[in-house]
Each structure stands twice: as C-alpha cells, then as structure tokens.
Amino acid sequence: MLVEEIMNKDVVTLKPDHSIKEALELLNEHHIKHIPIVNDQYSVVGIISDRDIRDAAPSTLEKQKNQAILDHNIESIMTSPVITVHPLDFIEEIASIFYEHEIACVPVTKDNRLVGVVTEKDLLYTLIQLTGIHEQSSQIEVKVPNKAGMLPAITKIFGERKINISSVFIYPFKDDHSQKIIVLRIQTMNPMPLIDELKDKGYEVLWPNIPGLSQ
C-alpha cells in the first residue's frame, strides 16, 4: 500500500512567523497534535507538535511569563530540518521511519511541496485494516520450514475447502531462521476441521492449539 492511499490531504499549516499561541489554538481547534510549517512556496521548513509547545511554555502558575513565551514565533521552537516522505513510498517504510526516529507524524511532499501528512495513528489504523481483524474471522498460525513453496502448499488446503483468506503474515520463528510462522486470518468461525486437516498433513499448528485434535 502506498502513502498516498492513507495520507491526510487536508493539512493545517502555519508559517515560521506565526506565534506559538496561534499554533496552540489551531492544535486545540482541529484536535491534532502536529502542524507542518511551510514557506511561501509551500515547502516544508519545519514542524511543531503539542509537545514542543508544552516543553517551551513554563508552568501555568507563571501566567505573565507564560504569555510572553506564547507570543514568540513558532520558528523559535519548531523542529527543522524535517523528515518527509513521498506519496509513492510504501507504508512499510513509514513504519520504519516512525520507529527509527521516534516520531509520530511525517509530512508528505511532492516536487518539494507539501501534499499531505501521515500520523502514527493513520498508520496503525491502516495496519489493523490490513490484518483483517476488523472482520468476523478466525486466526491460524502454522510453523513451517523456511523454504520455497510452503505458503502455496498451505493456502492450497484452504482453497480446496473454499475458505476465503482475509490476510497473510509471515515472520521468523523466534531466533530459528530455519523456521517461519505463517499467520492466516480466514473467514470462518469454525476453523477446527481445517486445523485437523493441517495436522493430519504433518503441519504444526501453533494457534489455536486445541486439545483433542489430530497430532
């Protein structure tokens, strides 16, 4: 899936000479946590978050000093330079950026102009949709050797039973690179006959591990 499919195109922006107070008002008004800062060409020159404002402003007990800080330009506290992504980047790359740089929002730019934003919440929602967990379904986890042909062999069994697969994920088994876990979410509320058949064919079903089924 591409960034352009999940990005928010209706972006609230400010310029560097706007005040911290204006940024705070926009954050509260739109119920958002980040505002890209752009120049006259609509290029991203910085980004500000609600945390940046909290860190900059002193205690509310110091009301007069607090007001003076809020009158400063946001340029004084914005993060710059800014990590950006392209609309045709893959969402997996966004997840890696969020994790490695410990950020929760990235502006999306094309031809050096802001065209959208993606937040950590947007990405999490999309990943939930991709897992198929929002649909009525069952999950099966099968441990297989890490070699070619295992996924087609497993899915063939599902196809023969005419069971629709909502999603498939594959990840390594612990620290054993010779094994993989295939996680399938399927559109049936009674996976027991399928689990029984998988075990009869010699596959190790890790989940659900239901007592009484064939070993």
mmCIF file of C-alpha atoms in Angstrom:
data_model
loop_
_atom_site.group_PDB
_atom_site.id
_atom_site.type_symbol
_atom_site.label_atom_id
_atom_site.label_comp_id
_atom_site.label_asym_id
_atom_site.label_seq_id
_atom_site.Cartn_x
_atom_site.Cartn_y
_atom_site.Cartn_z
ATOM 1 C CA MET A 1 0.000 0.000 0.000
ATOM 2 C CA LEU A 2 1.236 3.478 -0.873
ATOM 3 C CA VAL A 3 1.445 6.579 1.296
ATOM 4 C CA GLU A 4 -0.937 8.491 -0.995
ATOM 5 C CA GLU A 5 -3.673 5.990 -0.143
ATOM 6 C CA ILE A 6 -3.636 6.764 3.583
ATOM 7 C CA MET A 7 -2.319 10.335 3.865
ATOM 8 C CA ASN A 8 -4.492 13.220 5.019
ATOM 9 C CA LYS A 9 -4.594 15.811 2.225
ATOM 10 C CA ASP A 10 -6.456 18.442 4.238
ATOM 11 C CA VAL A 11 -3.436 19.754 6.151
ATOM 12 C CA VAL A 12 -3.418 22.571 8.686
ATOM 13 C CA THR A 13 -0.243 24.626 8.204
ATOM 14 C CA LEU A 14 1.438 27.737 9.565
ATOM 15 C CA LYS A 15 4.368 29.919 8.537
ATOM 16 C CA PRO A 16 7.505 30.447 10.648
ATOM 17 C CA ASP A 17 6.479 33.953 11.706
ATOM 18 C CA HIS A 18 3.173 32.845 13.226
ATOM 19 C CA SER A 19 3.083 32.837 17.021
ATOM 20 C CA ILE A 20 3.221 29.852 19.334
ATOM 21 C CA LYS A 21 -0.170 30.980 20.625
ATOM 22 C CA GLU A 22 -1.671 30.678 17.117
ATOM 23 C CA ALA A 23 -0.220 27.188 16.796
ATOM 24 C CA LEU A 24 -1.700 26.182 20.153
ATOM 25 C CA GLU A 25 -5.114 27.499 19.137
ATOM 26 C CA LEU A 26 -5.046 25.515 15.870
ATOM 27 C CA LEU A 27 -3.973 22.328 17.631
ATOM 28 C CA ASN A 28 -6.917 22.635 20.013
ATOM 29 C CA GLU A 29 -9.411 23.726 17.357
ATOM 30 C CA HIS A 30 -8.664 20.865 14.959
ATOM 31 C CA HIS A 31 -7.874 18.245 17.625
ATOM 32 C CA ILE A 32 -4.489 17.498 16.063
ATOM 33 C CA LYS A 33 -1.011 17.091 17.522
ATOM 34 C CA HIS A 34 1.253 18.300 14.695
ATOM 35 C CA ILE A 35 1.384 21.271 12.330
ATOM 36 C CA PRO A 36 3.802 21.445 9.364
ATOM 37 C CA ILE A 37 5.481 24.827 8.968
ATOM 38 C CA VAL A 38 5.734 25.984 5.354
ATOM 39 C CA ASN A 39 7.238 28.902 3.449
ATOM 40 C CA ASP A 40 5.660 30.970 0.653
ATOM 41 C CA GLN A 41 6.367 28.176 -1.870
ATOM 42 C CA TYR A 42 4.528 25.694 0.382
ATOM 43 C CA SER A 43 7.766 23.825 1.049
ATOM 44 C CA VAL A 44 8.112 22.264 4.488
ATOM 45 C CA VAL A 45 10.649 24.165 6.595
ATOM 46 C CA GLY A 46 9.703 22.779 9.997
ATOM 47 C CA ILE A 47 7.115 21.003 12.102
ATOM 48 C CA ILE A 48 5.654 21.731 15.513
ATOM 49 C CA SER A 49 3.869 19.419 17.952
ATOM 50 C CA ASP A 50 1.785 19.885 21.068
ATOM 51 C CA ARG A 51 4.750 18.508 22.995
ATOM 52 C CA ASP A 52 7.036 21.226 21.590
ATOM 53 C CA ILE A 53 4.644 23.838 22.959
ATOM 54 C CA ARG A 54 4.372 22.131 26.359
ATOM 55 C CA ASP A 55 8.160 21.936 26.609
ATOM 56 C CA ALA A 56 8.583 25.587 25.641
ATOM 57 C CA ALA A 57 5.938 27.106 27.872
ATOM 58 C CA PRO A 58 6.637 27.450 31.611
ATOM 59 C CA SER A 59 4.169 26.457 34.305
ATOM 60 C CA THR A 60 0.681 27.954 34.088
ATOM 61 C CA LEU A 61 1.352 29.285 37.585
ATOM 62 C CA GLU A 62 3.696 31.820 35.968
ATOM 63 C CA LYS A 63 0.923 33.376 33.907
ATOM 64 C CA GLN A 64 2.711 36.549 32.772
ATOM 65 C CA LYS A 65 5.891 34.713 31.722
ATOM 66 C CA ASN A 66 3.797 32.037 30.026
ATOM 67 C CA GLN A 67 2.013 34.640 27.879
ATOM 68 C CA ALA A 68 5.317 36.140 26.771
ATOM 69 C CA ILE A 69 6.550 32.750 25.558
ATOM 70 C CA LEU A 70 3.338 32.159 23.592
ATOM 71 C CA ASP A 71 3.869 35.433 21.713
ATOM 72 C CA HIS A 72 7.182 34.175 20.260
ATOM 73 C CA ASN A 73 7.349 32.979 16.643
ATOM 74 C CA ILE A 74 6.970 29.239 16.165
ATOM 75 C CA GLU A 75 10.241 29.318 14.249
ATOM 76 C CA SER A 76 11.923 29.540 17.654
ATOM 77 C CA ILE A 77 10.712 26.108 18.775
ATOM 78 C CA MET A 78 9.869 24.189 15.566
ATOM 79 C CA THR A 79 11.804 21.079 14.578
ATOM 80 C CA SER A 80 13.959 21.626 11.489
ATOM 81 C CA PRO A 81 15.031 20.074 9.149
ATOM 82 C CA VAL A 82 12.055 17.762 8.786
ATOM 83 C CA ILE A 83 11.900 14.125 7.717
ATOM 84 C CA THR A 84 9.466 13.878 4.797
ATOM 85 C CA VAL A 85 8.159 11.098 2.575
ATOM 86 C CA HIS A 86 6.810 10.856 -0.976
ATOM 87 C CA PRO A 87 3.230 9.868 -1.907
ATOM 88 C CA LEU A 88 4.558 6.807 -3.772
ATOM 89 C CA ASP A 89 6.542 5.471 -0.811
ATOM 90 C CA PHE A 90 5.288 2.260 0.797
ATOM 91 C CA ILE A 91 3.635 2.400 4.214
ATOM 92 C CA GLU A 92 6.131 -0.179 5.491
ATOM 93 C CA GLU A 93 8.825 2.461 5.005
ATOM 94 C CA ILE A 94 6.775 4.928 7.066
ATOM 95 C CA ALA A 95 6.546 2.431 9.920
ATOM 96 C CA SER A 96 10.327 2.058 9.880
ATOM 97 C CA ILE A 97 10.796 5.852 9.939
ATOM 98 C CA PHE A 98 8.422 6.263 12.891
ATOM 99 C CA TYR A 99 10.277 3.560 14.817
ATOM 100 C CA GLU A 100 13.858 4.552 13.998
ATOM 101 C CA HIS A 101 13.398 8.300 14.525
ATOM 102 C CA GLU A 102 10.838 8.068 17.347
ATOM 103 C CA ILE A 103 8.414 10.455 15.650
ATOM 104 C CA ALA A 104 4.637 10.325 15.244
ATOM 105 C CA CYS A 105 3.990 12.403 12.107
ATOM 106 C CA VAL A 106 5.655 12.870 8.722
ATOM 107 C CA PRO A 107 4.766 15.466 6.074
ATOM 108 C CA VAL A 108 4.271 14.104 2.555
ATOM 109 C CA THR A 109 5.901 16.159 -0.187
ATOM 110 C CA LYS A 110 5.948 16.067 -3.976
ATOM 111 C CA ASP A 111 8.146 18.339 -6.070
ATOM 112 C CA ASN A 112 9.239 19.960 -2.805
ATOM 113 C CA ARG A 113 5.655 20.991 -1.948
ATOM 114 C CA LEU A 114 3.515 19.741 0.925
ATOM 115 C CA VAL A 115 0.683 17.490 -0.300
ATOM 116 C CA GLY A 116 -0.339 15.682 2.893
ATOM 117 C CA VAL A 117 0.616 14.243 6.260
ATOM 118 C CA VAL A 118 0.673 10.758 7.770
ATOM 119 C CA THR A 119 0.429 10.254 11.514
ATOM 120 C CA GLU A 120 1.250 7.265 13.668
ATOM 121 C CA LYS A 121 -2.497 6.849 14.256
ATOM 122 C CA ASP A 122 -3.157 6.754 10.479
ATOM 123 C CA LEU A 123 -0.557 4.040 10.074
ATOM 124 C CA LEU A 124 -1.833 1.974 12.998
ATOM 125 C CA TYR A 125 -5.393 2.118 11.682
ATOM 126 C CA THR A 126 -4.220 1.013 8.230
ATOM 127 C CA LEU A 127 -2.247 -1.920 9.636
ATOM 128 C CA ILE A 128 -5.325 -3.012 11.597
ATOM 129 C CA GLN A 129 -7.324 -2.966 8.366
ATOM 130 C CA LEU A 130 -4.632 -4.974 6.575
ATOM 131 C CA THR A 131 -4.705 -7.721 9.208
ATOM 132 C CA GLY A 132 -8.409 -8.265 8.618
ATOM 133 C CA ILE A 133 -9.024 -8.250 12.375
ATOM 134 C CA HIS A 134 -11.987 -5.882 11.924
ATOM 135 C CA GLU A 135 -13.874 -8.612 10.051
ATOM 136 C CA GLN A 136 -15.562 -11.696 11.510
ATOM 137 C CA SER A 137 -12.807 -14.251 11.160
ATOM 138 C CA SER A 138 -10.516 -16.786 12.802
ATOM 139 C CA GLN A 139 -6.732 -16.789 13.060
ATOM 140 C CA ILE A 140 -4.469 -19.766 12.440
ATOM 141 C CA GLU A 141 -0.712 -19.876 12.999
ATOM 142 C CA VAL A 142 1.321 -22.619 11.326
ATOM 143 C CA LYS A 143 5.051 -23.279 11.810
ATOM 144 C CA VAL A 144 6.767 -24.375 8.588
ATOM 145 C CA PRO A 145 10.316 -24.853 7.304
ATOM 146 C CA ASN A 146 11.849 -21.695 5.864
ATOM 147 C CA LYS A 147 11.939 -22.855 2.261
ATOM 148 C CA ALA A 148 10.264 -22.074 -1.038
ATOM 149 C CA GLY A 149 6.776 -23.386 -1.710
ATOM 150 C CA MET A 150 5.449 -23.543 1.836
ATOM 151 C CA LEU A 151 2.919 -20.716 1.502
ATOM 152 C CA PRO A 152 1.323 -22.104 -1.713
ATOM 153 C CA ALA A 153 1.168 -25.552 -0.109
ATOM 154 C CA ILE A 154 -0.659 -24.180 2.936
ATOM 155 C CA THR A 155 -3.061 -21.938 1.017
ATOM 156 C CA LYS A 156 -3.920 -24.809 -1.357
ATOM 157 C CA ILE A 157 -5.550 -26.599 1.566
ATOM 158 C CA PHE A 158 -7.651 -23.513 2.294
ATOM 159 C CA GLY A 159 -8.596 -23.198 -1.368
ATOM 160 C CA GLU A 160 -9.716 -26.823 -1.593
ATOM 161 C CA ARG A 161 -12.076 -26.181 1.316
ATOM 162 C CA LYS A 162 -13.219 -22.934 -0.353
ATOM 163 C CA ILE A 163 -12.263 -20.881 2.687
ATOM 164 C CA ASN A 164 -11.558 -17.235 1.986
ATOM 165 C CA ILE A 165 -8.293 -15.803 3.384
ATOM 166 C CA SER A 166 -8.559 -12.232 4.707
ATOM 167 C CA SER A 167 -4.845 -11.687 5.347
ATOM 168 C CA VAL A 168 -1.485 -13.444 5.495
ATOM 169 C CA PHE A 169 1.563 -12.518 7.564
ATOM 170 C CA ILE A 170 4.871 -14.347 7.721
ATOM 171 C CA TYR A 171 7.564 -13.859 10.355
ATOM 172 C CA PRO A 172 10.593 -15.785 11.701
ATOM 173 C CA PHE A 173 10.139 -18.346 14.465
ATOM 174 C CA LYS A 174 11.973 -16.862 17.461
ATOM 175 C CA ASP A 175 15.724 -16.964 16.704
ATOM 176 C CA ASP A 176 15.464 -20.033 14.475
ATOM 177 C CA HIS A 177 16.000 -18.840 10.893
ATOM 178 C CA SER A 178 15.250 -22.320 9.579
ATOM 179 C CA GLN A 179 11.580 -21.968 10.570
ATOM 180 C CA LYS A 180 8.822 -19.495 9.736
ATOM 181 C CA ILE A 181 5.394 -18.762 11.166
ATOM 182 C CA ILE A 182 2.569 -18.294 8.671
ATOM 183 C CA VAL A 183 -0.343 -16.376 10.191
ATOM 184 C CA LEU A 184 -3.599 -16.591 8.269
ATOM 185 C CA ARG A 185 -6.861 -14.848 9.108
ATOM 186 C CA ILE A 186 -9.708 -16.754 7.496
ATOM 187 C CA GLN A 187 -13.413 -16.053 7.041
ATOM 188 C CA THR A 188 -14.850 -18.887 9.059
ATOM 189 C CA MET A 189 -15.892 -19.063 12.686
ATOM 190 C CA ASN A 190 -15.224 -22.812 12.885
ATOM 191 C CA PRO A 191 -11.595 -23.489 11.924
ATOM 192 C CA MET A 192 -11.464 -26.899 13.638
ATOM 193 C CA PRO A 193 -11.891 -29.121 10.545
ATOM 194 C CA LEU A 194 -9.191 -27.129 8.779
ATOM 195 C CA ILE A 195 -6.828 -27.338 11.760
ATOM 196 C CA ASP A 196 -7.458 -31.077 11.916
ATOM 197 C CA GLU A 197 -6.552 -31.454 8.236
ATOM 198 C CA LEU A 198 -3.398 -29.339 8.596
ATOM 199 C CA LYS A 199 -2.214 -31.561 11.450
ATOM 200 C CA ASP A 200 -3.113 -34.722 9.506
ATOM 201 C CA LYS A 201 -0.875 -33.469 6.699
ATOM 202 C CA GLY A 202 2.021 -33.043 9.109
ATOM 203 C CA TYR A 203 1.885 -29.293 9.728
ATOM 204 C CA GLU A 204 2.487 -27.910 13.214
ATOM 205 C CA VAL A 205 -0.389 -25.640 14.189
ATOM 206 C CA LEU A 206 0.711 -23.260 16.927
ATOM 207 C CA TRP A 207 -2.606 -21.454 17.248
ATOM 208 C CA PRO A 208 -5.230 -22.335 18.103
ATOM 209 C CA ASN A 209 -3.744 -25.289 19.937
ATOM 210 C CA ILE A 210 -6.954 -27.146 20.680
ATOM 211 C CA PRO A 211 -6.711 -30.363 22.736
ATOM 212 C CA GLY A 212 -8.273 -33.409 21.158
ATOM 213 C CA LEU A 213 -7.453 -32.577 17.562
ATOM 214 C CA SER A 214 -5.157 -34.795 15.498
ATOM 215 C CA GLN A 215 -1.498 -34.526 16.392
#
